């Protein structure tokens, strides 16, 4: 059977028909169907005015809908909503669904003009006999009005008034219903009703209900499915199948009532209705997670959510942005690259356990655009049931147990849902390096460094205040206090603390801070940067997104771009708005090329020797004083990434020493020992299949050469020591061979001697490499002559 034809009537015809049916008596009967508080003040004149003094139809705000997040490939990975709803046209709803809702809620929908007197009286009799609500007493138009008034309510009081069982509310609904019947066709009213109605199980509107209950669009609903949804509208909470089996059975009973009513009204044949009643409900509740906890990429989702609330590009005021997000109905095309995201997640999961209190976090950003390609962390985003710490609450946390999940965005700053972050360590040396190169320093230019350094003079912040610290004594990462000549190149590759403290003193603390700010550096907690002598050693707490964006600027030849997660907004009416990158020139191109040249040496001559992604790359390790945290930040011209590792319970209270992370034991975690391998693994996978892009060669006429006192002598001593070491290795190998030959005989001695020598050399080199890596990394080791709060 098909839907009954729509009859469009003008206002005059509607009025005449109402009068002919006996309006006053019908209206009173309709009011009698409600639980009344009293009838005082209800007069014939009051009733008459409902027909002669109609208000405009109620204001219709856009219905709350889902805001959908799409990755760069157009695939949905998250959604926000206050009401799970997708608005559809009537043509997108199966005809059988339209018939079912009309049959059970307002069978005379196409015949009345907003008030169905016969239907109201019939429902009153039917419901009284049954002892329960089996048929609706209000017309669909009246129900639509009620839902609109509830949606328009801005407070609990207004919502209570919109639902109050009073005569005055019923009269107001009727007047608005009559006004709506004048304004809209029956098809338009039915479409609005199907989109606003609540069906239970968190589904608002027929499209969301069809997806939630049966995992199909509303256009493909079958007769049993349509009858089920139509049966749920009257009592959505009492028939919610997601709550318990009793409510599910109640929903089945309601479905059968709808089918009987459809057969009675000849929408379907009795045989078809009986056949549908014999079928099981076949509810297949489809999860419709809202918010970031249900997203497959929760940290990126959380970043987008906070960006919508804090960025003025999405609304002039926070209240305006909150309203926009609550109403939803928009599609956000984001910068997330699934390939890079999976690479980061897998690299972290392979080395750091979800239940470890030590957490790893990584952000990947495209140089030249600021587009965030990935955000991953070792902990799952969500609440803990056991009450353990849920995030990095700073270095003074009193917690002693970290939960398996977190409610903090471990990859981002506080403005985007993150915590206080971790000190960035010697990754900050790159800003001093860039400042020195901009001021005319050359690659081989340097000076003699002492065994220790006291920053007692020469440090002035950007407000012109002297910030010297005569009580601090700085040592190199190994702690042995050994000095010697260091150039810009060797000091960078070996990450020499004293060299960089003295270099910062010579180029100026404020110029270094200015360079860092130009490259987007800001503290994770939003407070001003600490402009102190140890700025170059990374005493400021940072987040991976901020650090990755700064290093991406080097990959983009000095062009810094603010991190961005949204590239396009598609409004509910189909309008599209592109979000352009926000970029600026942070440092000269030539300076960036020179920085890239030196930081590329970190992989071949410095703290990351032996680790590679198989293509040109540059980067910097970072390990903090007392091993409180560890970092690696690196980049190619195509992609930049920063990895941080620290204890979620508080980095000062729980340093990264004598710890087991994942399946590996660490005496101490440095930038090259855990963050570095995570970076290498994730970047290799993320860039797999991408054409290799090389860095620009530096201007050697501007940056090449330079002189460092004592450097030639120091290099000669190193060559001599290396030669003696090799000779000693040869002699020890020969002696071992002779002893072995005496014990075994001479046959095969030459081959055995060579094999054993190679094995012994490999063992020595590996041991020496591990010892050097343990101490040479880039921590800001300090020893204080007097006790001072907050330092070790």
mmCIF file of C-alpha atoms in Angstrom, residues 77 88 106 150 171 177 215 290 417 449 464 584 603 656-657 681:
data_model
loop_
_atom_site.group_PDB
_atom_site.id
_atom_site.type_symbol
_atom_site.label_atom_id
_atom_site.label_comp_id
_atom_site.label_asym_id
_atom_site.label_seq_id
_atom_site.Cartn_x
_atom_site.Cartn_y
_atom_site.Cartn_z
ATOM 1 C CA UNK A 77 37.435 9.086 12.490
ATOM 2 C CA UNK A 88 17.462 14.205 6.095
ATOM 3 C CA UNK A 106 -1.807 10.771 13.914
ATOM 4 C CA UNK A 150 11.869 22.066 24.178
ATOM 5 C CA UNK A 171 -3.460 25.925 24.346
ATOM 6 C CA UNK A 177 0.245 24.160 15.555
ATOM 7 C CA UNK A 215 22.649 -0.151 10.943
ATOM 8 C CA UNK A 290 30.538 10.736 20.475
ATOM 9 C CA UNK A 417 43.799 19.523 26.505
ATOM 10 C CA UNK A 449 85.790 25.259 27.010
ATOM 11 C CA UNK A 464 66.836 44.131 29.959
ATOM 12 C CA UNK A 584 55.795 33.646 8.741
ATOM 13 C CA UNK A 603 73.075 11.106 12.606
ATOM 14 C CA UNK A 656 64.023 7.866 34.004
ATOM 15 C CA UNK A 657 66.724 5.894 35.797
ATOM 16 C CA UNK A 681 60.878 3.729 13.281
#
